[in-house]
PDB file of C-alpha atoms in Angstrom:
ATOM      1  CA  UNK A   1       0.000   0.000   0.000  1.00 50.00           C
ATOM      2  CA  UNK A   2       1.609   3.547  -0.823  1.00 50.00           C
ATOM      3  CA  UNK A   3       0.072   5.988   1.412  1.00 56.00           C
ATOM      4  CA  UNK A   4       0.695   8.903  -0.857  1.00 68.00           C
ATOM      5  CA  UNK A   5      -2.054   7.323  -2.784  1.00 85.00           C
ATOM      6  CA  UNK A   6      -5.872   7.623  -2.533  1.00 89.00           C
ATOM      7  CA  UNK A   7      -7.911   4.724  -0.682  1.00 92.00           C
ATOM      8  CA  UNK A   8      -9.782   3.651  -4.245  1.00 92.00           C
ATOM      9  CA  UNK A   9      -6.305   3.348  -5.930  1.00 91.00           C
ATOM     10  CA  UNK A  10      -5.131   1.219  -3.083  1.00 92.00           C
ATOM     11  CA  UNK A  11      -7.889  -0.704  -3.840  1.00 93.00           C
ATOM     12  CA  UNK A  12      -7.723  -0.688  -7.275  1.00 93.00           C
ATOM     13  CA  UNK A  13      -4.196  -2.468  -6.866  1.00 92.00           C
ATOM     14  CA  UNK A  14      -5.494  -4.983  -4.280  1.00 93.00           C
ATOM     15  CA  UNK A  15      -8.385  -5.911  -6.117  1.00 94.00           C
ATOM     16  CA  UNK A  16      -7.154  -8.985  -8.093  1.00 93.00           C
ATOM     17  CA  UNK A  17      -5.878 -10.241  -4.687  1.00 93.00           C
ATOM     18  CA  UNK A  18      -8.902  -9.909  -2.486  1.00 95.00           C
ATOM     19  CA  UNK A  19     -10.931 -12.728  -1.610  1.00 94.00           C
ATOM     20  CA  UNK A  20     -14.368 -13.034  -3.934  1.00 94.00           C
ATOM     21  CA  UNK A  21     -16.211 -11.682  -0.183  1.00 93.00           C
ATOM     22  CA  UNK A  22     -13.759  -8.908   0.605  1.00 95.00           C
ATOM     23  CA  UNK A  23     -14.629  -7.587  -3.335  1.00 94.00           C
ATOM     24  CA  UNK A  24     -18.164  -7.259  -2.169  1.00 94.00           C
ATOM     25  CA  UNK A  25     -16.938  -4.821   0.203  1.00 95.00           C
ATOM     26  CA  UNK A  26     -14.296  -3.079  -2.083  1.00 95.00           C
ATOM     27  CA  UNK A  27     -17.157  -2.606  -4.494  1.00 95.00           C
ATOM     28  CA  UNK A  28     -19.165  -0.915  -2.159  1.00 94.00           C
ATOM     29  CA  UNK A  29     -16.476   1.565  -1.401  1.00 94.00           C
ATOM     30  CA  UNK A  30     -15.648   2.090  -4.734  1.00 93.00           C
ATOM     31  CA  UNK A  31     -19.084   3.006  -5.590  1.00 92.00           C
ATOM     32  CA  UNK A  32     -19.995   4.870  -2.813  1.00 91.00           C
ATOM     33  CA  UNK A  33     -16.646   6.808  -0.787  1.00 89.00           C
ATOM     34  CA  UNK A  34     -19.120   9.167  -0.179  1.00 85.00           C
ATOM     35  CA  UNK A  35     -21.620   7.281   2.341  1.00 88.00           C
ATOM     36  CA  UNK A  36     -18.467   5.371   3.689  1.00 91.00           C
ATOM     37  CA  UNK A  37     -16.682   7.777   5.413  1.00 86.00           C
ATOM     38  CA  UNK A  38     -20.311   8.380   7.788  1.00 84.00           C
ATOM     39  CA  UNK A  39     -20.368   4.848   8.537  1.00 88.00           C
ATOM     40  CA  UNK A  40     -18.957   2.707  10.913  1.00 89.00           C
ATOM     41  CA  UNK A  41     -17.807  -1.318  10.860  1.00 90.00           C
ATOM     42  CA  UNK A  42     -21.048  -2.341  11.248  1.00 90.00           C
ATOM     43  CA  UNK A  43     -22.954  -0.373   8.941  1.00 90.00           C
ATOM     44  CA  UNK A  44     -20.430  -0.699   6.274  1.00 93.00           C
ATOM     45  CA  UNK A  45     -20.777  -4.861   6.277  1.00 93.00           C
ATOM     46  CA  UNK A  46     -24.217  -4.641   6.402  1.00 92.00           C
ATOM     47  CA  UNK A  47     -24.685  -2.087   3.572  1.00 93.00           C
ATOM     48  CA  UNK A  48     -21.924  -4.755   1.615  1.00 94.00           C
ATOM     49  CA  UNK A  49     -23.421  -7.568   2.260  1.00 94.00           C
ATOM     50  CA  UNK A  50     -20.258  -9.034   4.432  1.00 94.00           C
ATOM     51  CA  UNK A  51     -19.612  -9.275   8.322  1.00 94.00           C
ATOM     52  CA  UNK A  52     -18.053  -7.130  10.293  1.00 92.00           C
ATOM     53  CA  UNK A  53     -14.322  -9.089  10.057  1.00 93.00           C
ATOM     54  CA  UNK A  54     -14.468  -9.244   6.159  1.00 94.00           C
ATOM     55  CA  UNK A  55     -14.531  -5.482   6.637  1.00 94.00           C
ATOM     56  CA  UNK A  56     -11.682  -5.056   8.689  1.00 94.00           C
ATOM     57  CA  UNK A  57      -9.585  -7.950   6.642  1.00 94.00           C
ATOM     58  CA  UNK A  58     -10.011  -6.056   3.646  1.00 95.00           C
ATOM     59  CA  UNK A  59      -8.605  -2.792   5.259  1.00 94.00           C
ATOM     60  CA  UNK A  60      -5.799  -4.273   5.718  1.00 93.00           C
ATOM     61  CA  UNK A  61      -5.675  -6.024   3.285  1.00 93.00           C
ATOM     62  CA  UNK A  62      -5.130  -2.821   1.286  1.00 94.00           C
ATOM     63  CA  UNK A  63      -2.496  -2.220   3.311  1.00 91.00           C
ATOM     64  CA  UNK A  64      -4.357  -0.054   6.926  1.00 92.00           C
ATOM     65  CA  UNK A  65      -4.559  -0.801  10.166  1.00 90.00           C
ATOM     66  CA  UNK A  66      -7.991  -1.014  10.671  1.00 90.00           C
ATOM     67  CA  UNK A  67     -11.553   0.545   9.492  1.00 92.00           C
ATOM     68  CA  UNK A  68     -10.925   4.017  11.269  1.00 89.00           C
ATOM     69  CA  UNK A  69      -7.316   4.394   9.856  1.00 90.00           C
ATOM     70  CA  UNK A  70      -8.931   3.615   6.173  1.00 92.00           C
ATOM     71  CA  UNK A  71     -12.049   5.452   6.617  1.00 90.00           C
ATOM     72  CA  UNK A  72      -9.884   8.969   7.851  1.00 88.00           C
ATOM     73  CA  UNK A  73      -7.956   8.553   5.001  1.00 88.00           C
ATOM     74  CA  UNK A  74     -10.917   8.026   2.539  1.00 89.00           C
ATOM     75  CA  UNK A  75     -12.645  11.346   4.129  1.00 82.00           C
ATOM     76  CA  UNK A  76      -9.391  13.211   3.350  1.00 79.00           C
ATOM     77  CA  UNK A  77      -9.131  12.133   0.134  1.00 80.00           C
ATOM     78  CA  UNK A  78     -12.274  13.108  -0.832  1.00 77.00           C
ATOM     79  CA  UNK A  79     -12.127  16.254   0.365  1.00 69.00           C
ATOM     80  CA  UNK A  80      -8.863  17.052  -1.240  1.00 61.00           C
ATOM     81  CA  UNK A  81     -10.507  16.352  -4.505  1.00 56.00           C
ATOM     82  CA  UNK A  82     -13.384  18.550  -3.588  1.00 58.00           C
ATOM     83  CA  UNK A  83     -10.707  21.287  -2.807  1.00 54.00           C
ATOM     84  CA  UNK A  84      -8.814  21.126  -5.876  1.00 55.00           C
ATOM     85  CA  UNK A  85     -12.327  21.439  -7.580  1.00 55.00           C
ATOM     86  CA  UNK A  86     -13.601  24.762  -6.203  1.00 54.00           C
ATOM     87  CA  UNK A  87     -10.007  26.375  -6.511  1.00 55.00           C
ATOM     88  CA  UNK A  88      -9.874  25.662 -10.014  1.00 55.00           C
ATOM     89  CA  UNK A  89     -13.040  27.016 -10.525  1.00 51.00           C
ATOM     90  CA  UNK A  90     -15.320  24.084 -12.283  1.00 45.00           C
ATOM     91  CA  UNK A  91     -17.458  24.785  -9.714  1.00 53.00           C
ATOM     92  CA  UNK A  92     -18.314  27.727  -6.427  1.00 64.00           C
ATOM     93  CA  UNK A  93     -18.839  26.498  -3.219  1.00 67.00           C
ATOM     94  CA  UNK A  94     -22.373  25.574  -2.585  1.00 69.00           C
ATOM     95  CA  UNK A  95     -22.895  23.857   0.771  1.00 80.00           C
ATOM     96  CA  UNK A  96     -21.675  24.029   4.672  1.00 85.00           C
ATOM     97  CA  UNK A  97     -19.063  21.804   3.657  1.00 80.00           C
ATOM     98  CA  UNK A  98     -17.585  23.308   0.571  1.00 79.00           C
ATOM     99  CA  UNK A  99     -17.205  26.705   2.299  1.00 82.00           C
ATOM    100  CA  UNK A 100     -15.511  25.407   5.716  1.00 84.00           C
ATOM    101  CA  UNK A 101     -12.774  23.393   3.381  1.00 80.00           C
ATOM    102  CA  UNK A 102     -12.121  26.458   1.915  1.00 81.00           C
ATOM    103  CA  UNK A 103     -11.478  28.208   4.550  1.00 85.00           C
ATOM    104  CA  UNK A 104      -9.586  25.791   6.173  1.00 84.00           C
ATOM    105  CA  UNK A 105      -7.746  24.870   2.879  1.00 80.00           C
ATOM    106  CA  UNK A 106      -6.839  29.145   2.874  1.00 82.00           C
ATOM    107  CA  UNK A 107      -5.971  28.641   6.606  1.00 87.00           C
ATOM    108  CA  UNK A 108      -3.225  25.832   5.720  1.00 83.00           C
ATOM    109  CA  UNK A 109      -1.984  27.997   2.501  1.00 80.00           C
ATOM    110  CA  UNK A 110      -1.158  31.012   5.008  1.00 86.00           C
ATOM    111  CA  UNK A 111       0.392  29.104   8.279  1.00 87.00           C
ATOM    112  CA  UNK A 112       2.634  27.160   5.206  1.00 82.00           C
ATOM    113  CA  UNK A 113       3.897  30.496   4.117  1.00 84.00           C
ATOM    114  CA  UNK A 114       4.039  32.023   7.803  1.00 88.00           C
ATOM    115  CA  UNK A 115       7.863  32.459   8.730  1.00 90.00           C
ATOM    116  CA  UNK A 116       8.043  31.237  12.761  1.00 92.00           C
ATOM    117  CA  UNK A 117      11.346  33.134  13.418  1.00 93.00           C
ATOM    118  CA  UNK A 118       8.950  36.450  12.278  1.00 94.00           C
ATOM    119  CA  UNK A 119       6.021  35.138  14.427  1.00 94.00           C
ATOM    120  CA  UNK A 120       8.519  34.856  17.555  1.00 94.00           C
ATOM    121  CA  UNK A 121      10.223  38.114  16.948  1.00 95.00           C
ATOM    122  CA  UNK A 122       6.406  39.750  16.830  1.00 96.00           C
ATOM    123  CA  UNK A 123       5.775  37.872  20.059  1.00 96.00           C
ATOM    124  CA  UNK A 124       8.959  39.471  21.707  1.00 95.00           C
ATOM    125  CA  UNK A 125       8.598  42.813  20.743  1.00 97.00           C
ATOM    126  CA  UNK A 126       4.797  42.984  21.714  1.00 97.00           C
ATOM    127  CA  UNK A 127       6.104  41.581  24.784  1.00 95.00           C
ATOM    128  CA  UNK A 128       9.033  44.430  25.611  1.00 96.00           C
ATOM    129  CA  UNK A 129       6.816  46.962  24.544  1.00 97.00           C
ATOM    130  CA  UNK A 130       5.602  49.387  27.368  1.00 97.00           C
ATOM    131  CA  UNK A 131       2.457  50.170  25.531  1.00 97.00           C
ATOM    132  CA  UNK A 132       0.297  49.001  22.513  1.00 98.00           C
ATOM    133  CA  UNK A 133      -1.264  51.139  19.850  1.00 97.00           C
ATOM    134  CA  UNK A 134      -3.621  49.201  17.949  1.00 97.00           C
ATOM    135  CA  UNK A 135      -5.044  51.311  14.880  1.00 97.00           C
ATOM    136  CA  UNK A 136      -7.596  50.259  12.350  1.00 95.00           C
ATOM    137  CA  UNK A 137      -9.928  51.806  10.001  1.00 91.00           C
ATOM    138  CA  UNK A 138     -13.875  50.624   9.275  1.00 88.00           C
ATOM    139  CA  UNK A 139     -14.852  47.203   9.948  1.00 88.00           C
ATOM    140  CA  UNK A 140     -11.341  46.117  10.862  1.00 92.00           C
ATOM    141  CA  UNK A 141     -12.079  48.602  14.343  1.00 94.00           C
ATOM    142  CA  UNK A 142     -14.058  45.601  16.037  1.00 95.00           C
ATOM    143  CA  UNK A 143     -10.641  43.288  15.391  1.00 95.00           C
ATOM    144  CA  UNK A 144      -8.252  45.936  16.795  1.00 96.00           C
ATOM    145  CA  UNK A 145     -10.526  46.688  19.967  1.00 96.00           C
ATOM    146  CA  UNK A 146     -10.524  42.805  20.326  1.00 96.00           C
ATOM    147  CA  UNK A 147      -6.827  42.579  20.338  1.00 97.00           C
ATOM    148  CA  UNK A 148      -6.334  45.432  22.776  1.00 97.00           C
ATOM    149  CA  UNK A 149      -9.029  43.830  25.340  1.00 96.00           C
ATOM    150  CA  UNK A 150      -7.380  40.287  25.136  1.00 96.00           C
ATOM    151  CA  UNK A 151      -3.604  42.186  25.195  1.00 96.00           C
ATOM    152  CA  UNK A 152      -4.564  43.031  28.286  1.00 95.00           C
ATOM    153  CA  UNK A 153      -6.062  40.366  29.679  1.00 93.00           C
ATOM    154  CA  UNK A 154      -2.104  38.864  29.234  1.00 92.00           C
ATOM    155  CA  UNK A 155      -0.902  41.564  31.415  1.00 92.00           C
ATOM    156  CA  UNK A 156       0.010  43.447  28.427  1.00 95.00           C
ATOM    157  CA  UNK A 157      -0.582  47.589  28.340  1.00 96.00           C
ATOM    158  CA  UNK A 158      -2.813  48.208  25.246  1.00 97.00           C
ATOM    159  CA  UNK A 159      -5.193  50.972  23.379  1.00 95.00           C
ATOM    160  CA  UNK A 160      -7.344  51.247  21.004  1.00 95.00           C
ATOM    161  CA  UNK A 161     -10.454  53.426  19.850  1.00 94.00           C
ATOM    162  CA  UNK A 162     -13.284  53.621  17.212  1.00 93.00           C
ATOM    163  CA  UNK A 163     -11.826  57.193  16.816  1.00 93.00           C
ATOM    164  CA  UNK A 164      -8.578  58.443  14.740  1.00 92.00           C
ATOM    165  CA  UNK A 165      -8.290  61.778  16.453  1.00 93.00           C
ATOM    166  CA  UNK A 166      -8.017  59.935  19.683  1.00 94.00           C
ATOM    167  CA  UNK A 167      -5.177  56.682  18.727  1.00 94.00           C
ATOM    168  CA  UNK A 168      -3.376  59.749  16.716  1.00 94.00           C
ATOM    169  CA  UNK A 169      -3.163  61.310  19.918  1.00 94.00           C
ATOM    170  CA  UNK A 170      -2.005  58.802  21.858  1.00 94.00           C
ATOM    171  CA  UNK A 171       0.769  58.037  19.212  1.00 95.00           C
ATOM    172  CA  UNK A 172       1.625  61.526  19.070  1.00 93.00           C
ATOM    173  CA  UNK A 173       2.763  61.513  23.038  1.00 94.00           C
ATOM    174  CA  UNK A 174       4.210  57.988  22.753  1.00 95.00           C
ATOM    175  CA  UNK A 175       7.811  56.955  24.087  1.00 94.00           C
ATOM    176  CA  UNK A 176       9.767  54.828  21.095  1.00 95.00           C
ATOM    177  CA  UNK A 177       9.326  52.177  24.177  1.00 97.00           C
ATOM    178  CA  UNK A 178       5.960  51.716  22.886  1.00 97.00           C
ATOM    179  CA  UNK A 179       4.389  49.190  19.437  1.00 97.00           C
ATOM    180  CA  UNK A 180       1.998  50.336  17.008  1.00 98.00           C
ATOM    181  CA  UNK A 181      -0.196  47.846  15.577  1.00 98.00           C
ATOM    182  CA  UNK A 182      -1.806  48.529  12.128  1.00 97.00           C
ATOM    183  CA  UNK A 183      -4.435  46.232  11.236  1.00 96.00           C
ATOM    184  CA  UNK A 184      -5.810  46.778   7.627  1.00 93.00           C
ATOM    185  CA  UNK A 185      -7.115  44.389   5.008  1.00 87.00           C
ATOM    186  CA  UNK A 186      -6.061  46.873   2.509  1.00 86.00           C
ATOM    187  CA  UNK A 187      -3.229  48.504   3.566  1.00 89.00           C
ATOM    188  CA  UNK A 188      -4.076  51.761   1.975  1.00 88.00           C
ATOM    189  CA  UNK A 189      -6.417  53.447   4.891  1.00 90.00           C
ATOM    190  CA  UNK A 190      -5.891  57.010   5.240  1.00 92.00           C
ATOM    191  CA  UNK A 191      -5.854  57.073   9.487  1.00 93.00           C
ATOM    192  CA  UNK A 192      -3.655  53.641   9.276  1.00 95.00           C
ATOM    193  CA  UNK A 193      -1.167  55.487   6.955  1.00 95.00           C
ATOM    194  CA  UNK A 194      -1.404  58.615   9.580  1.00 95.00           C
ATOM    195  CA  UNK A 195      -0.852  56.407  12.361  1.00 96.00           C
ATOM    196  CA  UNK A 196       2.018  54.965  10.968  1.00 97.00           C
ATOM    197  CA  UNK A 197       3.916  57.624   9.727  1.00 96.00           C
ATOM    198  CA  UNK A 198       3.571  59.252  13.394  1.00 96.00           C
ATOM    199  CA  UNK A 199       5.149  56.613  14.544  1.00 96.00           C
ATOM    200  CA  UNK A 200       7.896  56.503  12.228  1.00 95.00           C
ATOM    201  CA  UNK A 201       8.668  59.881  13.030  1.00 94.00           C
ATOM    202  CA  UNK A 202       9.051  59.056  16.211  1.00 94.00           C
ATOM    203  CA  UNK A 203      11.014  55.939  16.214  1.00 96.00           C
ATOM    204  CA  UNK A 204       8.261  53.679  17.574  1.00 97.00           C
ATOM    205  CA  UNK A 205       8.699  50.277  16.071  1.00 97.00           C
ATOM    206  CA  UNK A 206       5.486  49.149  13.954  1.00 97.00           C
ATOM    207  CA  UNK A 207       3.868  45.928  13.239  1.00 97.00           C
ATOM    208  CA  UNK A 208       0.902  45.642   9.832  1.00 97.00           C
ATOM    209  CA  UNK A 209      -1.153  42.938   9.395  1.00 96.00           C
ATOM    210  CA  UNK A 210      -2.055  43.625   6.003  1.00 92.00           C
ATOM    211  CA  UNK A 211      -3.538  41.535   3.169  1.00 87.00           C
ATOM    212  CA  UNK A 212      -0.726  42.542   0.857  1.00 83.00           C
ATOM    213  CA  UNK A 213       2.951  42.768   1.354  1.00 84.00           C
ATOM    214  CA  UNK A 214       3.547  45.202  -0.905  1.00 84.00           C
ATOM    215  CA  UNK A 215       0.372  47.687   0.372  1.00 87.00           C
ATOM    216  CA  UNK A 216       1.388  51.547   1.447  1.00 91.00           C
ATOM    217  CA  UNK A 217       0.912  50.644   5.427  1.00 93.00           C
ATOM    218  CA  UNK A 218       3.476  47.769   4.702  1.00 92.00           C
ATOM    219  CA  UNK A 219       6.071  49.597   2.789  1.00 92.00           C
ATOM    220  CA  UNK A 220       5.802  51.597   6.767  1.00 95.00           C
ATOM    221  CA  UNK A 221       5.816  48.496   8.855  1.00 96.00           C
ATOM    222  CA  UNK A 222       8.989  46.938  10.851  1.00 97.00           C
ATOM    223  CA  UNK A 223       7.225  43.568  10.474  1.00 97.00           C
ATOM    224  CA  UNK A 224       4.811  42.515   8.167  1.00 95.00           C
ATOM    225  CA  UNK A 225       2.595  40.032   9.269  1.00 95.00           C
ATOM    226  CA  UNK A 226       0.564  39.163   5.773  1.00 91.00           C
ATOM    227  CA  UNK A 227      -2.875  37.248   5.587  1.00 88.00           C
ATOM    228  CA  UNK A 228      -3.242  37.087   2.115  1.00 82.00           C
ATOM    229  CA  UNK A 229      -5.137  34.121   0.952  1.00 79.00           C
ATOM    230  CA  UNK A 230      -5.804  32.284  -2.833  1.00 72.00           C
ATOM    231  CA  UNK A 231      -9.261  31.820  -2.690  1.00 74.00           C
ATOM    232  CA  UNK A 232     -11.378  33.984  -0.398  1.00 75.00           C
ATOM    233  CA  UNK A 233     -15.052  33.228   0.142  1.00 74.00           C
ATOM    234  CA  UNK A 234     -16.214  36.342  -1.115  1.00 73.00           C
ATOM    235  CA  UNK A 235     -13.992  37.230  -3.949  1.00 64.00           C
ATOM    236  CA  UNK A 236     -13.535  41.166  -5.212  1.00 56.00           C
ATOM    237  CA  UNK A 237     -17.688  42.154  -4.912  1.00 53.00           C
ATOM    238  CA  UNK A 238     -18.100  41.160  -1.524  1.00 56.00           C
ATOM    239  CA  UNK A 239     -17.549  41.812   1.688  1.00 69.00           C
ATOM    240  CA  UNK A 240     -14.036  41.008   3.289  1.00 77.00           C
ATOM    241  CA  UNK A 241     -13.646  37.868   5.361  1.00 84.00           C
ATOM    242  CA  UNK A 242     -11.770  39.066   8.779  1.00 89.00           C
ATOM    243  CA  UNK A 243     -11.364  35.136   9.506  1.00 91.00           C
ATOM    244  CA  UNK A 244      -7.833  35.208   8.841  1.00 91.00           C
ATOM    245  CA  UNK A 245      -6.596  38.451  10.692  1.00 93.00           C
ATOM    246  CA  UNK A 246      -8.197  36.876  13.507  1.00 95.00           C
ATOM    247  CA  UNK A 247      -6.516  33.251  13.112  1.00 93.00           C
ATOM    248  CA  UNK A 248      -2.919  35.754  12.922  1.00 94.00           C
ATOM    249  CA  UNK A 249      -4.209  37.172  15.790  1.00 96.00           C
ATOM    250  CA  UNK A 250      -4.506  34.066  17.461  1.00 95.00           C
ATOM    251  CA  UNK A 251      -1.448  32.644  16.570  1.00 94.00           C
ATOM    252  CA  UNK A 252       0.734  35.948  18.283  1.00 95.00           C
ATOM    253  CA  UNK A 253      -1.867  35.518  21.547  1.00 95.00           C
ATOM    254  CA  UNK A 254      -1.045  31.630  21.572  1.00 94.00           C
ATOM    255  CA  UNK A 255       2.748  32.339  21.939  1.00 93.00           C
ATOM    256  CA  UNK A 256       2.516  35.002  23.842  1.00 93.00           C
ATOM    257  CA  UNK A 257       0.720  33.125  26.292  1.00 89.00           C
ATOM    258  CA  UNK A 258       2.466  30.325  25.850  1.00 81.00           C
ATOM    259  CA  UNK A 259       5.305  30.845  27.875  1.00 64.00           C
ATOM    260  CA  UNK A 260       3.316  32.648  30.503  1.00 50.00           C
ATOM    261  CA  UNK A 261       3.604  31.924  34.061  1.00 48.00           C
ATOM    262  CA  UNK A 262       0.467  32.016  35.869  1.00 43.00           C
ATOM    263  CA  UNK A 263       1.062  35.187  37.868  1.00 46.00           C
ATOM    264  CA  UNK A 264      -2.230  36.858  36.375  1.00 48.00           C
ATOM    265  CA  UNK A 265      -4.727  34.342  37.891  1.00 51.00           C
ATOM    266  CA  UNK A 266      -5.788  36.484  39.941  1.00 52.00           C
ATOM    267  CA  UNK A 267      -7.131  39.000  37.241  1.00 50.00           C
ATOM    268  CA  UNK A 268      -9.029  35.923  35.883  1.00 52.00           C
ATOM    269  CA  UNK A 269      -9.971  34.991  39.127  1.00 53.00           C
ATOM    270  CA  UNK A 270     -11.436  38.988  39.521  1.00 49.00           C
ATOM    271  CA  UNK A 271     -13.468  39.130  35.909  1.00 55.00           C
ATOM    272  CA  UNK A 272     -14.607  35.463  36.655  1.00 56.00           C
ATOM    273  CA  UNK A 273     -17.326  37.086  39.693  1.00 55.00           C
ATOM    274  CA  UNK A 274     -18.794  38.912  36.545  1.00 55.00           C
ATOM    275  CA  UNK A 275     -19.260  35.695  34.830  1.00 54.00           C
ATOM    276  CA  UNK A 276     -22.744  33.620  34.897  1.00 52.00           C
TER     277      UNK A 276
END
């Protein structure tokens, strides 16, 4: 069995060796991967016309462990070839399933192109720095006032605000001790560009997470933290899927936290009395 091949091919090799009872069950999975991978043992002889052993024995047979080794491997095949079929555009996504691949198939594209020695030198600086400025424009404000609140819930100084006049401010009295964080899908904001070039002036290190590396707020940004994708859900005439600044987002919080000690139980132990 060569697991860089699909589940039918393995099949499709084994055939001529199987038993003429373990065929009834290869048939059934050839002819119907689909239904297979949302049954179990039992289902699966019954639905063949075999027992439960014959099952298994052909499983391995094929060269797997078992049913449940065989029948995770059939599920991602499947949906690998569903993948490569919306990306290459025979056909849009048109159920639950088709859109959550996507996104998780996007997901995988950007932490394969993510650069961990960038991703722990983010982590550090946010760390060092004696105060956060986290600037966004539009419907990227709820993202940046998210970040802030959970920045400090890690102990970690941060601002934000729904209003330019007011993070321009703060920028504008800031120490070069401090961390500006741009968040903007674009990159081409007006206030992000503001923001940025304040703090440039200044010599206050700044972080972008940006859909394009090569966007005006980048071409201003220390680091660079990119969430462009291949195949977004909603394409150029929709709206803009913040899925994936928040999954970056994530990903700095994780390793920031990661290392943490557990002096700020406390805090949690405080906001906990609030909680139902």
């Amino acid at each position: 069995m060569n697991y860089d091949k699909s589940v039918l091919d393995n099949i499709n090799e084994s055939y001529e060796r199987m038993f003429a009872v373990e065929k009834k069950v290869a048939d059934y999975i050839l002819n119907n991967p689909g239904r297979v991978v949302e049954t179990n043992v039992s289902e699966l002889a019954e639905l063949s016309g075999a027992s439960d052993a014959t099952v298994i024995r052909m499983c391995k047979r094929i060269g797997y462990e078992g049913y449940s080794q065989m029948k995770i491997k059939l599920s991602h095949d499947l949906g690998k070839d569903r993948m490569i079929q919306l990306q290459s555009g025979k056909q849009n996504p048109d159920t639950i399933n088709d859109v959550f691949q996507i996104m998780i198939s996007n997901l995988s594209h950007m932490a394969e192109h993510l650069d961990m020695e960038l991703i722990l030198k983010c982590v550090q600086v946010i760390k060092s720095s004696r105060t956060i400025h986290v600037v966004a424009s539009g419907n990227t404000i709820p993202i940046a006032m998210d970040l802030s609140f959970r920045l400090e819930r890690l102990g970690i100084r941060a601002i934000s605000s729904i209003i330019p006049e007011y993070y321009l401010g703060s920028i504008g009295i800031a120490s070069s001790e401090d961390l500006v964080i741009a968040i903007s899908h674009s990159g081409s904001s007006k206030n992000i560009l503001q923001a940025l070039e304040l703090a440039k002036g200044q010599n206050i290190q700044t972080m972008v997470l940006t859909d394009s590396a090569c966007s005006p707020a980048a071409r201003l940004a220390d680091f660079i933290l990119c969430t462009c994708v291949d195949n977004p859900i909603f394409k150029d005439n929709g709206p803009v899927s913040h899925l994936y600044e928040m999954a970056m987002i994530d990903t700095l919080l994780y390793f920031i936290k990661h290392d943490e000690n557990q002096q700020l139980d406390h805090i949690e132990l405080l906001l906990s009395e609030y909680k139902v």
